[in-house]
Coordinates of C-alpha atoms and ligand atoms in Angstrom, one line a residue:
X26 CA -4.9 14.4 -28.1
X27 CA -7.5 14.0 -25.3
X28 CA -6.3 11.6 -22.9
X29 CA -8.9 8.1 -23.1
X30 CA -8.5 4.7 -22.4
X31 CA -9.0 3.5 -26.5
X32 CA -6.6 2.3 -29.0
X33 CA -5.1 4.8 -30.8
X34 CA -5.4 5.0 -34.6
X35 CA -2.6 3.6 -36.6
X36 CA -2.3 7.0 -38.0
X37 CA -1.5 8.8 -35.3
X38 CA 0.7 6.2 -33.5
X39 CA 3.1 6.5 -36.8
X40 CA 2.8 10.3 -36.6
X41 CA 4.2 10.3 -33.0
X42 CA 6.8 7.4 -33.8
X43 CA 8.4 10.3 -36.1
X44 CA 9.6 12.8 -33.6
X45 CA 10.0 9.5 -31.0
X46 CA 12.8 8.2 -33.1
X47 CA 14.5 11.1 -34.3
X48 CA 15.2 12.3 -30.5
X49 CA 18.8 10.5 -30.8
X50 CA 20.3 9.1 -33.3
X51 CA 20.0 5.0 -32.9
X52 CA 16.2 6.0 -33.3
X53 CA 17.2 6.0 -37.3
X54 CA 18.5 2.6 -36.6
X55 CA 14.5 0.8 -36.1
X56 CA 12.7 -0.2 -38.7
X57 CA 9.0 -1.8 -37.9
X58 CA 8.7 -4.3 -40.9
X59 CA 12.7 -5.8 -40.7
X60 CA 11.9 -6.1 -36.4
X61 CA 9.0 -7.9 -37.0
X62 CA 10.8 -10.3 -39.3
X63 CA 14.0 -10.5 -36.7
X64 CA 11.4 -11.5 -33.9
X65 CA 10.0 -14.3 -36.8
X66 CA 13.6 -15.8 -36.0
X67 CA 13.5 -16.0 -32.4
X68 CA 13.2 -19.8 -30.8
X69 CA 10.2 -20.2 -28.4
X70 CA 12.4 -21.4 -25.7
X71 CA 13.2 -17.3 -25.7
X72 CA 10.2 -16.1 -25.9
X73 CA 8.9 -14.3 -23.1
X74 CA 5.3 -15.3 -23.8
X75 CA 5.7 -18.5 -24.1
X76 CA 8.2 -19.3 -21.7
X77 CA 5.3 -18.0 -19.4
X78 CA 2.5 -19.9 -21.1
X79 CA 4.9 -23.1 -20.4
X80 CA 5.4 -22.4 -16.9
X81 CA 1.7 -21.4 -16.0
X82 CA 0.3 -24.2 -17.8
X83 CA 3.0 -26.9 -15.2
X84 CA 2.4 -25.0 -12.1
X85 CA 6.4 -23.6 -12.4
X86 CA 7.9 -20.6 -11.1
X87 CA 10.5 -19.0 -13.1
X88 CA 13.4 -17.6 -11.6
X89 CA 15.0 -14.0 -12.5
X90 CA 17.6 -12.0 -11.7
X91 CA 18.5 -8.2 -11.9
X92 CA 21.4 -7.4 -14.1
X93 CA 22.6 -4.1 -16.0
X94 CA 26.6 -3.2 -16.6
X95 CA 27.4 -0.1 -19.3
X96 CA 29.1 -2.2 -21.9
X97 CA 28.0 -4.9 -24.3
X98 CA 30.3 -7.4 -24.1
X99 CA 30.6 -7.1 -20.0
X100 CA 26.6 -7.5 -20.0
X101 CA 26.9 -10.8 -22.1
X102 CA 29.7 -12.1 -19.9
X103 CA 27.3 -11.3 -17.4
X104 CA 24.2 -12.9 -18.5
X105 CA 26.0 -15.7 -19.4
X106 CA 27.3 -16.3 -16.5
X107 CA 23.9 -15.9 -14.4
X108 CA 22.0 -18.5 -16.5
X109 CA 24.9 -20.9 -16.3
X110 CA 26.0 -20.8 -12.7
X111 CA 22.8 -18.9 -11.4
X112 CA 20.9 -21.6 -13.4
X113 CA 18.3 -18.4 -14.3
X114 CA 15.0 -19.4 -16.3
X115 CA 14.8 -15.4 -17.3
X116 CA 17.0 -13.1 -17.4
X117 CA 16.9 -9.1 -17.7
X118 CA 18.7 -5.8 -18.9
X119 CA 18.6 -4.0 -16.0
X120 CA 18.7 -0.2 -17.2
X121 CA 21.3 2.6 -16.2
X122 CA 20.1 5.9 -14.4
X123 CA 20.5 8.4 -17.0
X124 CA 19.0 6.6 -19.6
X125 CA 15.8 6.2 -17.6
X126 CA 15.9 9.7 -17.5
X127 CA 16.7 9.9 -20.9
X128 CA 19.8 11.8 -20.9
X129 CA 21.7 9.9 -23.7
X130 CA 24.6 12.2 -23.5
X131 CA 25.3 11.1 -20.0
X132 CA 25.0 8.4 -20.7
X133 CA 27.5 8.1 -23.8
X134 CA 30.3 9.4 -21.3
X135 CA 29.5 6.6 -18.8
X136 CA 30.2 4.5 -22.0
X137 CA 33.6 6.1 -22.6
X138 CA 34.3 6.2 -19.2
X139 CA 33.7 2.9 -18.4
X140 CA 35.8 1.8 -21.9
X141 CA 38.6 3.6 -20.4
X142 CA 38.6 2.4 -17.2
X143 CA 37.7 -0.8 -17.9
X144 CA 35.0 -1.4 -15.3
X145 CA 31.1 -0.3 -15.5
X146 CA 30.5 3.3 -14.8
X147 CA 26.7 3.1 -15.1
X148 CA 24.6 1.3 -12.8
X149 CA 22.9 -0.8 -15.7
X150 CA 22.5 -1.2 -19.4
X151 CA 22.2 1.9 -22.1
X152 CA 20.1 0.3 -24.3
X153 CA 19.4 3.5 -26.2
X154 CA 23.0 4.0 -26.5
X155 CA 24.1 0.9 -28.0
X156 CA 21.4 0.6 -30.3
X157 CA 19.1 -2.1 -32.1
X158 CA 23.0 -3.9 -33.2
X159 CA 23.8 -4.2 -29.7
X160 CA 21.1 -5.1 -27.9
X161 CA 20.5 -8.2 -30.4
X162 CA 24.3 -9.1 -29.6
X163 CA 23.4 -9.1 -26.0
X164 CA 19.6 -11.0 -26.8
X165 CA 21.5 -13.8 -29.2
X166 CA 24.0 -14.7 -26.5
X167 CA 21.8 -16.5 -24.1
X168 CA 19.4 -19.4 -24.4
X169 CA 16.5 -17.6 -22.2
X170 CA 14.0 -14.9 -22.8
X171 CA 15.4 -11.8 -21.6
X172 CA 13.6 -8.7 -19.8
X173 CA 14.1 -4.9 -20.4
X174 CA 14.0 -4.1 -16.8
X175 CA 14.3 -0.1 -15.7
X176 CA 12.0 2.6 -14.1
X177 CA 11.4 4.9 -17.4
X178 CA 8.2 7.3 -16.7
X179 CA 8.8 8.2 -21.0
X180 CA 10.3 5.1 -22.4
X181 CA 8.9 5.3 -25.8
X182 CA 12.5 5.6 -27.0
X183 CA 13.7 3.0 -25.0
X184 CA 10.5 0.3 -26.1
X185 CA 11.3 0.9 -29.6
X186 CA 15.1 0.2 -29.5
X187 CA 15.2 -3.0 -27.3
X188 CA 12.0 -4.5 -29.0
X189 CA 13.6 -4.0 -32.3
X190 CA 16.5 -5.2 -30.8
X191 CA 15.0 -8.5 -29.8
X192 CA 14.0 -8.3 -26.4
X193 CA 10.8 -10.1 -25.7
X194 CA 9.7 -8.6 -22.7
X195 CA 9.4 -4.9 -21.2
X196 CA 8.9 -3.6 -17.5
X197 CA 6.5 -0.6 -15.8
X198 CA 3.8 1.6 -16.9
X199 CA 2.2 4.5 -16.5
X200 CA 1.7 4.4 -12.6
X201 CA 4.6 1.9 -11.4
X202 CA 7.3 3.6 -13.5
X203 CA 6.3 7.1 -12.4
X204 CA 4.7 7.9 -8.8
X205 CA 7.3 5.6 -7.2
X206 CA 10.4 7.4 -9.2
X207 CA 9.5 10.8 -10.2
X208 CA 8.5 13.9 -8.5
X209 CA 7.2 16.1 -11.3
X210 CA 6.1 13.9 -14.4
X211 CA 2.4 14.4 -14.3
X212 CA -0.3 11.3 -14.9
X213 CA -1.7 12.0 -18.2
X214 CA 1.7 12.6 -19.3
X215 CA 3.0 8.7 -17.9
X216 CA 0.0 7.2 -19.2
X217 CA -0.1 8.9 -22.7
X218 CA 3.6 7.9 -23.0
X219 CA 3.0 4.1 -21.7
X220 CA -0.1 4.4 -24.4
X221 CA 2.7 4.5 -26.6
X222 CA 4.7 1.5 -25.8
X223 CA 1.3 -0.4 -25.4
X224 CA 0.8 0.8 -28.8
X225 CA 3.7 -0.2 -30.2
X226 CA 3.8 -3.8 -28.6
X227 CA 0.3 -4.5 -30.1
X228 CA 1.3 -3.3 -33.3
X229 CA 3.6 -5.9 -33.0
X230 CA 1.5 -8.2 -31.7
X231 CA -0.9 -7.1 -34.8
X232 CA 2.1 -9.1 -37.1
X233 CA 1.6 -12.5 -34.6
X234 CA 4.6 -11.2 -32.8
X235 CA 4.2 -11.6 -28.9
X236 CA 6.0 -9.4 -26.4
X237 CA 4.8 -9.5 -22.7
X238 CA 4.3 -6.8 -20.4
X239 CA 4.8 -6.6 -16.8
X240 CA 3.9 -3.8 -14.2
X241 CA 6.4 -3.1 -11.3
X242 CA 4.0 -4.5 -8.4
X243 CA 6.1 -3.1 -5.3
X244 CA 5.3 0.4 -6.7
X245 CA 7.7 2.2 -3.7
X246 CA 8.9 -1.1 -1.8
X247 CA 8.0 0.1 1.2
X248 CA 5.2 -1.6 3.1
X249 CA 2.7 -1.7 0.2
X250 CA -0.2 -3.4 1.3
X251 CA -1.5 -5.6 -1.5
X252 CA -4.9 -3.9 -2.6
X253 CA -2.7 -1.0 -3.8
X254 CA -0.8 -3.0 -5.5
X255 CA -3.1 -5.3 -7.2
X256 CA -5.1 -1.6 -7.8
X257 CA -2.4 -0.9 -9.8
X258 CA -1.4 -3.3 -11.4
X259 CA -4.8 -4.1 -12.6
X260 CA -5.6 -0.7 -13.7
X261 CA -2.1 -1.2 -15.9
X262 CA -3.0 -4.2 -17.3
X263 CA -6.4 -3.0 -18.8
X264 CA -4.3 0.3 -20.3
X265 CA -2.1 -2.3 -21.8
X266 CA -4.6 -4.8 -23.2
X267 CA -6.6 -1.5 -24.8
X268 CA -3.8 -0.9 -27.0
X269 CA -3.5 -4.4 -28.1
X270 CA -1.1 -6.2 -25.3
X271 CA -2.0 -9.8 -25.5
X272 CA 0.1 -11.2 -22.2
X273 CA 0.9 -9.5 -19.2
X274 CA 2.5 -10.2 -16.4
X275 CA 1.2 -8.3 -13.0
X276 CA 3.3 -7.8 -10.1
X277 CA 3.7 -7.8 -6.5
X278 CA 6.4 -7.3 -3.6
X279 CA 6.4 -9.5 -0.9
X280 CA 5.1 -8.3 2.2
X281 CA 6.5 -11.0 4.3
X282 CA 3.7 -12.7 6.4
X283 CA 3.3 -16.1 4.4
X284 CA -0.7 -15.7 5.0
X285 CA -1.1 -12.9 3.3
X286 CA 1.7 -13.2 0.1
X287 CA 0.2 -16.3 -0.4
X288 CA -3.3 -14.8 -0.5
X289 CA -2.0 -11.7 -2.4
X290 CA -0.5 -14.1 -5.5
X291 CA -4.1 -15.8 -5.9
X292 CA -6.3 -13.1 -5.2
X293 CA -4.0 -10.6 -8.0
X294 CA -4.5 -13.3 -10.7
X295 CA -8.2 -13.7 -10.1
X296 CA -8.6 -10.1 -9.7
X297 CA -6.8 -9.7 -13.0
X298 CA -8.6 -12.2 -15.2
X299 CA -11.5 -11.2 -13.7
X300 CA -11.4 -7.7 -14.5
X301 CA -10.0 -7.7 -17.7
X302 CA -13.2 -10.1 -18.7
X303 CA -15.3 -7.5 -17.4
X304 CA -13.8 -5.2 -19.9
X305 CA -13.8 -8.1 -22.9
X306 CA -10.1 -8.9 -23.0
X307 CA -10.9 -12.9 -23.2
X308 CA -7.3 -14.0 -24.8
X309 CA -5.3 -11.8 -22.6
X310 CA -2.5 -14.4 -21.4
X311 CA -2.2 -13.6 -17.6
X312 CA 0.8 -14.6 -15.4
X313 CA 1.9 -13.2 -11.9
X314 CA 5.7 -12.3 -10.7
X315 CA 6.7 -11.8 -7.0
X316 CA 9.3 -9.6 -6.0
X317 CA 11.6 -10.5 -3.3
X318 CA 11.5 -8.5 -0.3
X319 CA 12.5 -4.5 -1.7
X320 CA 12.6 -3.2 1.8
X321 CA 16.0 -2.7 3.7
X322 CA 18.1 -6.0 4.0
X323 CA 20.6 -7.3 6.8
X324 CA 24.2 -6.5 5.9
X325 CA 25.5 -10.0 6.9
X326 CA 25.1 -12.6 4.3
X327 CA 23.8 -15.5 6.1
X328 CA 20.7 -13.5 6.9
X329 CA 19.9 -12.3 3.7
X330 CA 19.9 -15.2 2.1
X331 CA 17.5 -16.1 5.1
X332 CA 15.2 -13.0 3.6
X333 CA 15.7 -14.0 -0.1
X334 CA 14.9 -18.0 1.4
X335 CA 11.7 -16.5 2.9
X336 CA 11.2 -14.8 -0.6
X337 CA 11.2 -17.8 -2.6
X338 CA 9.1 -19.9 -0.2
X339 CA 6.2 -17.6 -0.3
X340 CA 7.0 -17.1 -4.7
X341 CA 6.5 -20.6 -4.6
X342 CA 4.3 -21.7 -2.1
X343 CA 1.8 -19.0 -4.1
X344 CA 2.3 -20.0 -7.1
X345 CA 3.8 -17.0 -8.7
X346 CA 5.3 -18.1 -12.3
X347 CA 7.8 -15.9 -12.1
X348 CA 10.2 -14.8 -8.7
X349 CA 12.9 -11.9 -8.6
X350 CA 15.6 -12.8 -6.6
X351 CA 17.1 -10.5 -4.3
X352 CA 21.1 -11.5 -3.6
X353 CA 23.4 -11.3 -0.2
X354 CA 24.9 -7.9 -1.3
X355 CA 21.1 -6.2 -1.3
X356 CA 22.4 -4.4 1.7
X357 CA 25.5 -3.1 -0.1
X358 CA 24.1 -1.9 -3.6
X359 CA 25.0 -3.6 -7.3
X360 CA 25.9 -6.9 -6.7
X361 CA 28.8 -8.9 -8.1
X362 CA 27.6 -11.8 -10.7
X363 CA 28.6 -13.9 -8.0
X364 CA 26.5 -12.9 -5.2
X365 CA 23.6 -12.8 -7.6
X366 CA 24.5 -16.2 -8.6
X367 CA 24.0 -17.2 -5.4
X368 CA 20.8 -15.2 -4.6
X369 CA 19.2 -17.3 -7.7
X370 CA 20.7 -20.6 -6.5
X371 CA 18.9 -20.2 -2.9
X372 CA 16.3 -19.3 -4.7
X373 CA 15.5 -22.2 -7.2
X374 CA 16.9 -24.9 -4.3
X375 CA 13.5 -23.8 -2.2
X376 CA 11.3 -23.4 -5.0
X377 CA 12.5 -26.7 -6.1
X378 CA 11.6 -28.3 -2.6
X379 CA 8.1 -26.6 -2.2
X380 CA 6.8 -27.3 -5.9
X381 CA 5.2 -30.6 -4.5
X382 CA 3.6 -28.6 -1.5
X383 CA 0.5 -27.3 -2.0
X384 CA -0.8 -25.1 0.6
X385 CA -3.8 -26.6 1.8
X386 CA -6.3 -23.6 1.3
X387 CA -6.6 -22.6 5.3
X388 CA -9.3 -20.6 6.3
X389 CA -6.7 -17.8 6.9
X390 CA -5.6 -18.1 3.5
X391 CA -9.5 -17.7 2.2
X392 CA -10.3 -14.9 4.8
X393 CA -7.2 -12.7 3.7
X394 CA -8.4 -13.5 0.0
X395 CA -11.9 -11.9 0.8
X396 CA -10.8 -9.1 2.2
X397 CA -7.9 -8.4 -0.9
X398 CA -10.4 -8.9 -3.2
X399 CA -12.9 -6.2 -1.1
X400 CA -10.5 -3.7 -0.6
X401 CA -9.1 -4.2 -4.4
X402 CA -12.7 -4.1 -6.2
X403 CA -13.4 -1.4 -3.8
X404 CA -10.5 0.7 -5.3
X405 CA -10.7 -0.1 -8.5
X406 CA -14.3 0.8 -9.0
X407 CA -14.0 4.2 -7.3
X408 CA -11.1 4.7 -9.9
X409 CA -13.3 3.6 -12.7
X410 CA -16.2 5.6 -11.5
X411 CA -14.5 8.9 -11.3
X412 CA -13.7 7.9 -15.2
X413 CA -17.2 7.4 -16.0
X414 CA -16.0 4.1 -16.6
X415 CA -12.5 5.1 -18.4
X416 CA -9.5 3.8 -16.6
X417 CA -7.0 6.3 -18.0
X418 CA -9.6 9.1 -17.4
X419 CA -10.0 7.2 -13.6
X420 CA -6.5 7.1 -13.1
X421 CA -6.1 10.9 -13.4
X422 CA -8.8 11.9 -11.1
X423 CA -8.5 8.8 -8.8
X424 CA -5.2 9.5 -7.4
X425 CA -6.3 13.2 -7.4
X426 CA -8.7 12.8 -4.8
X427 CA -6.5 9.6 -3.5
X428 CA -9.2 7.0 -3.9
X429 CA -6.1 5.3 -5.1
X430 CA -3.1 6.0 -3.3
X431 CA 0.6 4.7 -2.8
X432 CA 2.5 5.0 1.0
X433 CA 5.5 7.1 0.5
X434 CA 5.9 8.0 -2.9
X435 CA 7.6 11.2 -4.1
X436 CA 5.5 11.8 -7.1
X437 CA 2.8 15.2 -6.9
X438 CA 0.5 13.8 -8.4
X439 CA -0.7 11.5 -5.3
X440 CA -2.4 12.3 -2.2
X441 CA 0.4 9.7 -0.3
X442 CA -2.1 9.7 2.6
X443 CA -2.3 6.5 3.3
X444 CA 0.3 5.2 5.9
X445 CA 0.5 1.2 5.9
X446 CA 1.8 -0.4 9.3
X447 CA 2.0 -4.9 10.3
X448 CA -0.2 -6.1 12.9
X449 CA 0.3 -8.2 15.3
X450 CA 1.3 -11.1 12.9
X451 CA 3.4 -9.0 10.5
X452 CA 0.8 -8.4 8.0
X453 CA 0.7 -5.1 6.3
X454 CA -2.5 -2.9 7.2
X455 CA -3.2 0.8 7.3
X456 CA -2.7 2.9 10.0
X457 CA -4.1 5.5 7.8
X458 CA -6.8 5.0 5.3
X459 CA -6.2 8.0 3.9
X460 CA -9.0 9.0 1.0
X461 CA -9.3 5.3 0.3
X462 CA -13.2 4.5 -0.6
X463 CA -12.9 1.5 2.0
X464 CA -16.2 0.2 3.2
X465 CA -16.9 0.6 7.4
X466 CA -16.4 -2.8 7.4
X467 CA -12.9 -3.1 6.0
X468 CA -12.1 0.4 8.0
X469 CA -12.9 -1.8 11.3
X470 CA -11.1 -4.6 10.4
X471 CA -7.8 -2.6 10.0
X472 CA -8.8 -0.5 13.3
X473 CA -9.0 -4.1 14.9
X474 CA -6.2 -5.3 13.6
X475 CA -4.1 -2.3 14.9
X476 CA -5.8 -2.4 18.3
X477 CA -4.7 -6.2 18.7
X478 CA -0.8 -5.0 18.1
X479 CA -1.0 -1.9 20.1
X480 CA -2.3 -4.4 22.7
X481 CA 0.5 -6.5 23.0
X482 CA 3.2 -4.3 22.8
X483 CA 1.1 -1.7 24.9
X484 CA 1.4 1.2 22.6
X485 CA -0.6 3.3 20.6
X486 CA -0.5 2.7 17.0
X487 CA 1.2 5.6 15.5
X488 CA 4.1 6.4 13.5
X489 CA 6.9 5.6 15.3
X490 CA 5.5 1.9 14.8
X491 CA 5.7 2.5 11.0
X492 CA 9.2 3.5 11.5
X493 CA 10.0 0.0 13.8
X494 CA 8.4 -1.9 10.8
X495 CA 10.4 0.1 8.1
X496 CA 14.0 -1.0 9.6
X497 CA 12.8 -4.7 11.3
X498 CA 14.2 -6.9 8.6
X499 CA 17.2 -5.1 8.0
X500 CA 17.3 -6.0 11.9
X501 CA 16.3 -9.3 11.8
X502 CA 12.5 -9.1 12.6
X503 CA 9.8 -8.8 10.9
X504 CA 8.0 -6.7 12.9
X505 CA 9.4 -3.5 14.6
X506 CA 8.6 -4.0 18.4
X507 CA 9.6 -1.8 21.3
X508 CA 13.0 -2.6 22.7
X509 CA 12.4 -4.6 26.2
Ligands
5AD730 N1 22.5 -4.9 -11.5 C1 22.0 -5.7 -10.5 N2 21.1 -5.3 -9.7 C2 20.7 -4.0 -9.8 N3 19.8 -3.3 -9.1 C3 19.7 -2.1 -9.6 N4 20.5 -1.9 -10.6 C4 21.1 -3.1 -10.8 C5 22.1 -3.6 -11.7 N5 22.6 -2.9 -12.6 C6 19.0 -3.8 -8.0 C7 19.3 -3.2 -6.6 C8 18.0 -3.5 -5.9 C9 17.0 -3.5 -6.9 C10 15.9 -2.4 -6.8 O1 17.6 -3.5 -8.1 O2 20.4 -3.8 -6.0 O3 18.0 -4.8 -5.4

């Protein structure tokens, strides 16, 4: 099939379903018509969509952790225990390594492995394993709607299990779920695949049956500045809404000047609705998640809950409905339910405190929301251009000639040109522009930018300043200066 951004014919969705579900055996276990009626069943007060709606419509921002053990009564313990002592308003199913690579097999040893040794030997959840049964165990044990969270470049397998089983909302797409995690999966092939689970989440949401969507905004959680990001996400929510998504979540990582997160939250929602109304999506329901700091974190405790603290001010402060909450063992690797119980009680204690705060929309706030916006549109419609106005088509050929572009991912299929450094008050710029299509204009401002940093610390802006930024927080700053 030609690769477009259209919906695909009910036909030809079911005639790919075929081979989709009998690539492991719990594929046999879905069936369309008894999922639909199963998600009929489901309280609102656990589903994703409306959950969302609730909090967009008060001004709320939703706390969620990340969560995945191998077994299914561990995970429920788990969950259980992060919505009742990590007080969490979401919750997720963070996926293990092999299934995101789909290699079931694998994955059923970590299963016996971990039965036998009675501790997790995967680093998350296999869904696929454990079937539509076991995921609805894990879905009916909690009283919150409840993520599949992962990193899948081909999780059509994946979507159809934990949707049958229950799950209201699912992670990634074609671009945030491969050029940050794969080397060799090509474009067309990510985006023909996330057509899929598109496809099959509007197909639900043909029978009045809403699942949310949300694209992983922090992309390679290094230094992304936010018009790649937004880029991205966009361009993922208007693949999604094609194929019959009806709320999406977009996404972004914090950056960590409080300027320009806050600007980053507003400008991606305006950006969003604004685009997707340019393409006539008009009952598209749009929220926004911000992503903890993904960068390096301190190894002592006290300071990373002062980096998750700094996290959740900006979240809510920005007005993000939904935060993810890094925890004090980030440093470390999986955390214990503890640690992350803690990570989402910082987190909801400063949310809590800056609800009533509005930022007072400073003329710093409004200039950084200008030039997003610029750099964003200025993306975006070089993308849609080489398309001829198809965003799939765009997609391909954009990050071909790396008119869009992500710093420092491992995937082929970019240019990873550009090279994103912090000025002088820790916001992210480019040092490189790469192939960007950025106007003079916005190529002087980051020049300027860079020239006021370089100033100050009387150095050249150049890579060993990347470097200094990549390592400052995990060092206690937030931007890398020279040692005095
Ligand atoms: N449980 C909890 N957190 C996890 N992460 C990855 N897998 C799991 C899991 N199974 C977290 C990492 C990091 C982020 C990218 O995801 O600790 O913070």
């Amino acid at each position: 099939m030609e690769l477009r951004n259209i919906k695909w014919e009910e036909e030809e969705f079911l005639k790919q379903r075929k081979g989709v579900l009998e690539s492991w055996p719990t594929g046999s276990q879905v069936d369309l018509e008894e999922s639909v009626n199963y998600h009929k069943s489901i309280p609102k007060n656990k589903i994703s969509k409306w959950v969302l709606k609730n909090a967009k419509d008060e001004g709320k921002t939703l706390t969620q952790p990340r969560a995945g053990v191998a077994l299914i009564d561990d995970q429920i313990e788990l969950l259980q225990f992060l919505e009742r002592e990590g007080m969490a308003d979401f919750l997720p199913i963070t996926i293990d390594s092999y299934t995101r690579l789909n290699r079931y097999e694998e994955a059923q040893k970590g299963i016996e492995e971990s039965n036998r040794l009675g501790r997790s030997m995967l680093n998350g959840f296999p869904a696929v394993n454990h079937g539509v049964e076991g995921c609805r165990k894990v879905c009916e044990s909690v009283n919150v709607p409840v993520e599949v969270r992962h990193g899948t470049p081909d999780s059509r397998l994946l979507a159809e299990i934990t949707l049958a089983g229950g799950f209201t909302d699912f992670e990634g797409g074609a671009i945030t779920y491969n050029i940050p995690y794969s080397k060799d999966v090509a474009l067309t092939t990510s985006i023909r695949n996330w057509q899929y689970v598109d496809r099959l989440i509007g197909y639900y949401q043909e029978k009045d049956v809403p699942i949310n969507r949300e694209s992983f905004g922090p992309l390679t959680g290094t230094l992304v500045p936010p018009c790649v990001a937004h880029a991205v996400s966009i361009s993922e929510a208007l693949l999604a809404a094609t194929q019959g998504v009806r709320s999406i979540t977009v996404g972004y990582g914090q950056c960590g000047n409080l300027i320009q997160d806050v600007a980053a939250i507003e400008s991606l929602s305006i950006l969003t609705e604004e685009y997707l109304k340019k393409f006539g999506f008009r009952d598209v329901l749009i929220t926004t998640v911000f992503h903890q700091w993904m960068g390096g974190f301190p190894q002592n405790e006290a300071e990373a809950f002062a980096v998750i603290s700094w996290g959740a001010t900006a979240a809510g402060l920005g007005g993000a409905t939904k935060v993810i909450v890094k925890t004090p063992h980030e440093a470390f690797g999986i955390p214990t339910k503890e640690a992350n119980a803690l990570g989402l009680r910082a987190t909801k204690q400063i949310i809590n405190m800056v609800k009533d705060q509005r930022l007072v929309e400073t003329e710093l706030i409004k200039k950084e929301i200008t030039i997003i916006k610029e750099e964003t549109k200025s993306i975006l419609e070089a993308t849609l251009s080489l398309g001829n106005g198809d965003i799939a088509i765009g997609l391909v050929r954009g990050f071909e000639a790396g008119v869009i572009d992500v710093p420092f991912a491992p995937s082929r299929f970019t240019k990873s040109k550009i090279i994103p450094v912090r000025d002088n008050n820790g916001a992210v710029r480019l040092l490189n522009i790469g192939n960007l299509p950025f106007s003079k204009k916005l190529r002087n401002f980051h020049k300027k930018k860079l020239e006021e940093r370089g100033k100050v610390e009387n150095r050249k802006p150049s890579f060993k300043m990347v470097v200094d930024d990549i390592y400052a927080i995990s060092k206690g700053y937030l931007v890398g200066r020279p040692k005095k």
